[in-house]
XYZ file of C-alpha atoms in Angstrom:
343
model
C 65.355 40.700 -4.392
C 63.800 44.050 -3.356
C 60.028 44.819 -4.461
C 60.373 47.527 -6.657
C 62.123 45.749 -9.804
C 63.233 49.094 -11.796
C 65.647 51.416 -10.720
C 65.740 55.322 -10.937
C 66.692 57.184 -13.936
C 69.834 57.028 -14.506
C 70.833 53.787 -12.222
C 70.926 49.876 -12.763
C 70.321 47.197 -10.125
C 73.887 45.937 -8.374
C 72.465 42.590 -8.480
C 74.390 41.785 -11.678
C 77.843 42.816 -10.391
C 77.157 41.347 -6.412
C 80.140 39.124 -6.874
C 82.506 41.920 -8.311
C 84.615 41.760 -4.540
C 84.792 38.330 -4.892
C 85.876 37.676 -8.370
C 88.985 40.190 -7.683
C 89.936 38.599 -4.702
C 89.593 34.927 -6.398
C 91.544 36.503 -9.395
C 94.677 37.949 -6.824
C 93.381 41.491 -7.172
C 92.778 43.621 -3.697
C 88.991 44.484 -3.582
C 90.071 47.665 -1.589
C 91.813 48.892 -4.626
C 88.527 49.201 -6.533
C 86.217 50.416 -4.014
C 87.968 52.377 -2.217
C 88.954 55.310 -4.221
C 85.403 55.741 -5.744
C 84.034 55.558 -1.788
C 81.630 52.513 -2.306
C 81.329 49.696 0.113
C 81.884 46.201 -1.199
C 78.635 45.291 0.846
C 76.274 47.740 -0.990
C 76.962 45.328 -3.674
C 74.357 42.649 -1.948
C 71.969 45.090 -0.693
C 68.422 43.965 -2.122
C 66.990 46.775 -4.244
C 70.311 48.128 -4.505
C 71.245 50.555 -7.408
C 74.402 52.382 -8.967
C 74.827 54.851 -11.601
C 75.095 52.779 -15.058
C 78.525 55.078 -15.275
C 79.336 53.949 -11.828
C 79.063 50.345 -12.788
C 81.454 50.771 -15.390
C 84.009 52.331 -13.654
C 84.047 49.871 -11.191
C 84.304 47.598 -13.751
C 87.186 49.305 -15.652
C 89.117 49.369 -12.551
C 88.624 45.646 -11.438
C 90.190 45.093 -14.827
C 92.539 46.544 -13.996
C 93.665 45.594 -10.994
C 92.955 41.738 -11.710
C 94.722 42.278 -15.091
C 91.848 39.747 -16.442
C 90.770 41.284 -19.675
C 87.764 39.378 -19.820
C 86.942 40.067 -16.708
C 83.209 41.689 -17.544
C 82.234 37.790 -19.032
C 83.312 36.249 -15.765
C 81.177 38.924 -13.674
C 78.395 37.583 -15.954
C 78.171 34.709 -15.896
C 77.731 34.642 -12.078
C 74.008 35.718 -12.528
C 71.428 34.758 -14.972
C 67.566 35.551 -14.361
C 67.204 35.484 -10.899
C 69.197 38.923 -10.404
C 66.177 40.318 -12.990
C 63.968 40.142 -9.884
C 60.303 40.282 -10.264
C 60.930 40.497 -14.235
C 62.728 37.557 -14.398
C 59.927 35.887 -11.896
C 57.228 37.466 -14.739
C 59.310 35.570 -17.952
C 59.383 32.713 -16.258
C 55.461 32.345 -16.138
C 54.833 32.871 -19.128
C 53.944 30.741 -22.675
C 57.197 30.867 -24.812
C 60.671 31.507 -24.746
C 59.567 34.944 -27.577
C 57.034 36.242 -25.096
C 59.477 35.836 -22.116
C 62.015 38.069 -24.415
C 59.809 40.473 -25.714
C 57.992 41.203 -21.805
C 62.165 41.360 -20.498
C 63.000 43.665 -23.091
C 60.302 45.816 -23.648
C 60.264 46.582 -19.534
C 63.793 46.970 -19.286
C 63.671 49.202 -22.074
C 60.556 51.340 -20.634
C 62.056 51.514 -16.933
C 65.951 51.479 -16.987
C 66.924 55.058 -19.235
C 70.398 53.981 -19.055
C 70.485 50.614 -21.107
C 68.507 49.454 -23.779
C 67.431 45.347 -24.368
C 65.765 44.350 -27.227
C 64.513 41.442 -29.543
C 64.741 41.322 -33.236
C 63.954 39.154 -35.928
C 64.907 39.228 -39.545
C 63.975 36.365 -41.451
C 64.926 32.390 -40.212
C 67.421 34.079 -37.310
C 66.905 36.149 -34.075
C 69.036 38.490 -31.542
C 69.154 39.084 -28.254
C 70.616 42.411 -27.757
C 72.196 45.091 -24.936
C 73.647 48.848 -25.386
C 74.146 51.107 -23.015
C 72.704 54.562 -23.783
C 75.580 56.723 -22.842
C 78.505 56.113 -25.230
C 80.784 57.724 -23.059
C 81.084 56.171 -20.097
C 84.224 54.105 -18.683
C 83.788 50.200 -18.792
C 81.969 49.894 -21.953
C 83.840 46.584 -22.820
C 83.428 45.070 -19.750
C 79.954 46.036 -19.336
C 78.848 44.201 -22.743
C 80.412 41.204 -21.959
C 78.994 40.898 -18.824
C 75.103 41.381 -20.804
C 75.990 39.202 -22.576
C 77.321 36.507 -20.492
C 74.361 37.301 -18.306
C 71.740 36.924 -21.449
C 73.363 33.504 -22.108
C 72.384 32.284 -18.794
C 69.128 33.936 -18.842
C 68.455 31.702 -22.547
C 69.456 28.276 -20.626
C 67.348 28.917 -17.850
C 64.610 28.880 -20.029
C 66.415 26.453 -22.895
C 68.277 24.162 -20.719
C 71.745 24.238 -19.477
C 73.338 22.958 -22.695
C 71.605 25.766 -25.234
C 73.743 27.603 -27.479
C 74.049 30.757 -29.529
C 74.793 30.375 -33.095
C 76.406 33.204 -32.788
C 77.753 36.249 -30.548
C 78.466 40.048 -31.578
C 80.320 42.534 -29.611
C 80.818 45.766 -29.723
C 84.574 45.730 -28.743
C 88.227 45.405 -29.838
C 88.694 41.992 -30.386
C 90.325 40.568 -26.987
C 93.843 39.091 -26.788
C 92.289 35.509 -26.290
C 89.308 35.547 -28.662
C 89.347 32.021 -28.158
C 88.182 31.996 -24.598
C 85.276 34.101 -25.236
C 83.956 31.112 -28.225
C 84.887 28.735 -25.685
C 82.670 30.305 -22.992
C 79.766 31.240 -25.397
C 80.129 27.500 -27.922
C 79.558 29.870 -31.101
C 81.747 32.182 -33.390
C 82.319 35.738 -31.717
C 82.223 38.494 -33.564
C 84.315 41.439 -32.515
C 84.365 45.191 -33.606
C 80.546 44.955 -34.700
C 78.458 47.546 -34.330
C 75.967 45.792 -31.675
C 76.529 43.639 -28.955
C 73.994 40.661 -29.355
C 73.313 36.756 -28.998
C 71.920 35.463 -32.476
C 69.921 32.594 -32.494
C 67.383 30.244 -34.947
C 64.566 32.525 -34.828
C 62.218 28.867 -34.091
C 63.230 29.176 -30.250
C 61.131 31.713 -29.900
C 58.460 29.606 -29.989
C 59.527 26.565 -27.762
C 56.819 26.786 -24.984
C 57.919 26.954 -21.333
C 57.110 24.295 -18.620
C 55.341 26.419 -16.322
C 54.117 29.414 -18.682
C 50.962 30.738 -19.745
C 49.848 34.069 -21.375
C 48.961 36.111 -18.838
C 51.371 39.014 -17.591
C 52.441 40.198 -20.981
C 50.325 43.244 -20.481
C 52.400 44.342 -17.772
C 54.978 45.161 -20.856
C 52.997 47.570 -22.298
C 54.077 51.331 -21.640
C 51.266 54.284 -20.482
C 51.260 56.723 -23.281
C 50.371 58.829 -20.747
C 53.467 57.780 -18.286
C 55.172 60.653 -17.166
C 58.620 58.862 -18.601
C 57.393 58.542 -22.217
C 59.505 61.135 -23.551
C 62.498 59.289 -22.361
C 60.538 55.928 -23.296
C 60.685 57.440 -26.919
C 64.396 58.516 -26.711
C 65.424 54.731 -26.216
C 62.861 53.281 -28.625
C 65.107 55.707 -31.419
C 68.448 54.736 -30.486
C 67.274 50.628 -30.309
C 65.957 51.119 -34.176
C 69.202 53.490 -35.217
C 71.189 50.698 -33.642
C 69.495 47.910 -35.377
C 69.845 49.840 -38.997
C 65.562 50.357 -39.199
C 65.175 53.934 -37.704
C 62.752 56.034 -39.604
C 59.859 58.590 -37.871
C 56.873 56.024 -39.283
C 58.949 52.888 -37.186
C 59.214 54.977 -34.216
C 55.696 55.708 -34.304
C 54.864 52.399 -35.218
C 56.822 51.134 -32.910
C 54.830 53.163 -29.921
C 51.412 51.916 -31.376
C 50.872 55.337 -32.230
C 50.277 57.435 -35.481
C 52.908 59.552 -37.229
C 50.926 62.752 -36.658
C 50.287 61.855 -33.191
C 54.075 61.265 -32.644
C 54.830 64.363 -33.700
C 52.319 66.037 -32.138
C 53.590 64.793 -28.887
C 57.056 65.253 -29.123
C 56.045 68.755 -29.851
C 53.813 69.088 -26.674
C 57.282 67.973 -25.049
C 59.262 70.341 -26.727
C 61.094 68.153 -28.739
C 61.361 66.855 -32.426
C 62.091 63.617 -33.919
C 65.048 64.715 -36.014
C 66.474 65.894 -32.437
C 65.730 62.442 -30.645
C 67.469 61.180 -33.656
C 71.084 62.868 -33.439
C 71.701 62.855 -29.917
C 71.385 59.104 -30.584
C 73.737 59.569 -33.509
C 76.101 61.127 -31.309
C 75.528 58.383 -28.801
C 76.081 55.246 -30.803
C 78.943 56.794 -32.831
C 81.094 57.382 -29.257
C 81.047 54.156 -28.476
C 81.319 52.606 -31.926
C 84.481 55.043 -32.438
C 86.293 54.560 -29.554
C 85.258 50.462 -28.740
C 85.891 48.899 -32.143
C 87.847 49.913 -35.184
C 85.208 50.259 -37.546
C 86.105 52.864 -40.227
C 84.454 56.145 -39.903
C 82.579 55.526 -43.050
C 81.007 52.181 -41.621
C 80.235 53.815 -38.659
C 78.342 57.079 -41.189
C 76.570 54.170 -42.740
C 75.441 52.285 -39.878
C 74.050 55.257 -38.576
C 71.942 56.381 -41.752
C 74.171 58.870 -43.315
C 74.757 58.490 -47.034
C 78.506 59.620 -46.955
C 81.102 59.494 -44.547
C 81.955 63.775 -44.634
C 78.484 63.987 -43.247
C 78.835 61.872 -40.472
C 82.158 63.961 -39.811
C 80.625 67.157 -39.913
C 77.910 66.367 -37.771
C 79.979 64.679 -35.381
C 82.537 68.001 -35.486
C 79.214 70.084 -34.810
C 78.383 67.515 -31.729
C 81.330 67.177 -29.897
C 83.932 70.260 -31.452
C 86.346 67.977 -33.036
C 86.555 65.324 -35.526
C 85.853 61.336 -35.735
C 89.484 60.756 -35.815
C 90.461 63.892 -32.781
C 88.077 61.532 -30.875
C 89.648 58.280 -31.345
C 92.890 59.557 -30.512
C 91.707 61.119 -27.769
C 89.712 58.156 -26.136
C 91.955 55.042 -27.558
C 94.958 56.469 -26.882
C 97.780 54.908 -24.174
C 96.746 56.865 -21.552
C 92.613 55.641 -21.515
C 93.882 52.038 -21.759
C 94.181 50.404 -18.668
C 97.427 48.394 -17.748
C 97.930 44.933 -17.230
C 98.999 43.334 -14.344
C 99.042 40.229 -16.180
């Protein structure tokens, strides 16, 4: 583990995918035939501190899929780390008082220092989620790159839980697999496929089972700078983690920052920018990836994203991209963006 926890803009850690060579080669796939033509070497993948475009990750992903033919290949990656790849974060939830804190500390830094994913906590009522998106809705790898959150958030709740701890439940964010069975075998709860977020749900009483060697201290470290030179981009990801979880309104983003309404606005404006902007180039964001990753109709993708009928979702997303919902589909879920299978 390198020093500096957080990558650049942009990047994630490798540290999740460091066994990527060896899980093709284990599988029968030829680890040459996924490096190779993207000009990475399979030993960058171990390199402490090491980072990779989030879009990079995927790819290499996509194409270890593949090659392997192993559809669920992303949940095997996974599961090969937990929260020892998390670095110094991981060493941080680890010290301190409950399993909640621990979550809300992981997600609220990973949220603040990594632009190109977004972690969060939520709580509604007697259940709780654990959940992962990736910012960009167009990049390659999507599916792979969920399961592998997920499978990694699974071991990061038993090292805290225990070994035996289960999910009630599991959501993703992706056409539901040829063996769905495998994936509530690997998880030991119900997966949900074609949702519109890719989460672990949970009693919302484990968030307050104390850990063994935790005490309060350290949560401050969570906290971001209003005056951090990233807090633009800091408020960019807190809007598309409340449009994604269905609660996105100005007065939650600003509550959400600690911060007024007025003064919210008033600093946007000081950044050039405007709420209702933040808001659809999230729109845009979470509706590529719910179009082309699940088969959610376009009107319960215009709902989940605030819109009170589905021609308004269709002419904003016309106006974003310069075609339609359904030109886009075609376009990204057609034969030619699937990959084969050797398989």
């Amino acid at each position: 583990m390198g020093s500096t926890p957080f990558p650049p803009p942009g990047y994630v850690t490798v540290a999740p995918i460091h066994a990527l060579g060896k899980l093709i080669r284990s599988l029968g796939g030829d680890p040459d035939a996924v490096f190779r033509p993207m000009k990475i070497d399979e030993r960058a993948l171990v390199e402490p501190g090491g980072v990779l475009p989030i879009a990079i990750r995927g790819e290499l992903m996509a194409r270890a899929t593949q090659e392997t033919g192993c559809e669920h290949f992303g949940l095997l990656l996974g599961a090969q780390s937990g929260i020892r790849e998390l670095g110094t974060a991981g060493q941080l939830m680890l010290e301190l008082s409950s399993v909640g804190l621990a979550l809300e500390v992981f997600a609220t830094l990973w949220s603040l220092h990594t632009p190109a994913v977004v972690v969060y906590l939520r709580q509604s009522g007697d259940q709780a989620t654990l959940g992962y998106a990736v910012v960009d809705g167009n990049i390659p790898g999507m599916p792979q790159l969920q399961d592998g959150a997920m499978a990694v958030a699974l071991n990061i709740m038993r090292a805290m839980l225990g070994a035996d701890w289960r999910p009630t439940g599991v959501s993703l964010m992706r056409h539901e697999p040829r063996d769905s069975a495998l994936y509530a075998d690997f998880f030991g709860a119900n997966c949900h496929f074609n949702a519109i977020r890719s989460e672990l749900l949970f009693p919302a009483t484990t968030l307050d089972f104390r850990l063994k060697n935790g005490n309060a201290k350290g949560a401050g470290h969570a906290q971001p700078l209003a005056g951090d030179h990233g807090w633009s981009d800091y408020v960019k990801r807190v809007v598309y983690r409340l449009l994604l979880q269905g609660e996105c309104s100005q007065k939650r983003v600003a509550a959400a920052l600690g911060i007024s309404d007025r003064t919210l606005v008033r600093k946007l404006a000081n950044s050039g920018q405007t709420y209702q902007q933040l808001l659809e180039a999230a729109r845009f964001s979470i509706s590529r990836a719910m179009i082309r990753e699940t088969n959610r109709t376009f009107a319960e993708i215009a709902a989940a994203l605030g819109y009170n009928e589905a021609s308004s979702f269709t002419r904003a997303f016309q106006c974003w991209s310069g075609m339609s919902p359904s030109q886009w589909r075609k376009l990204k879920t057609g034969p030619a963006s699937r990959p084969s299978s050797k398989k």
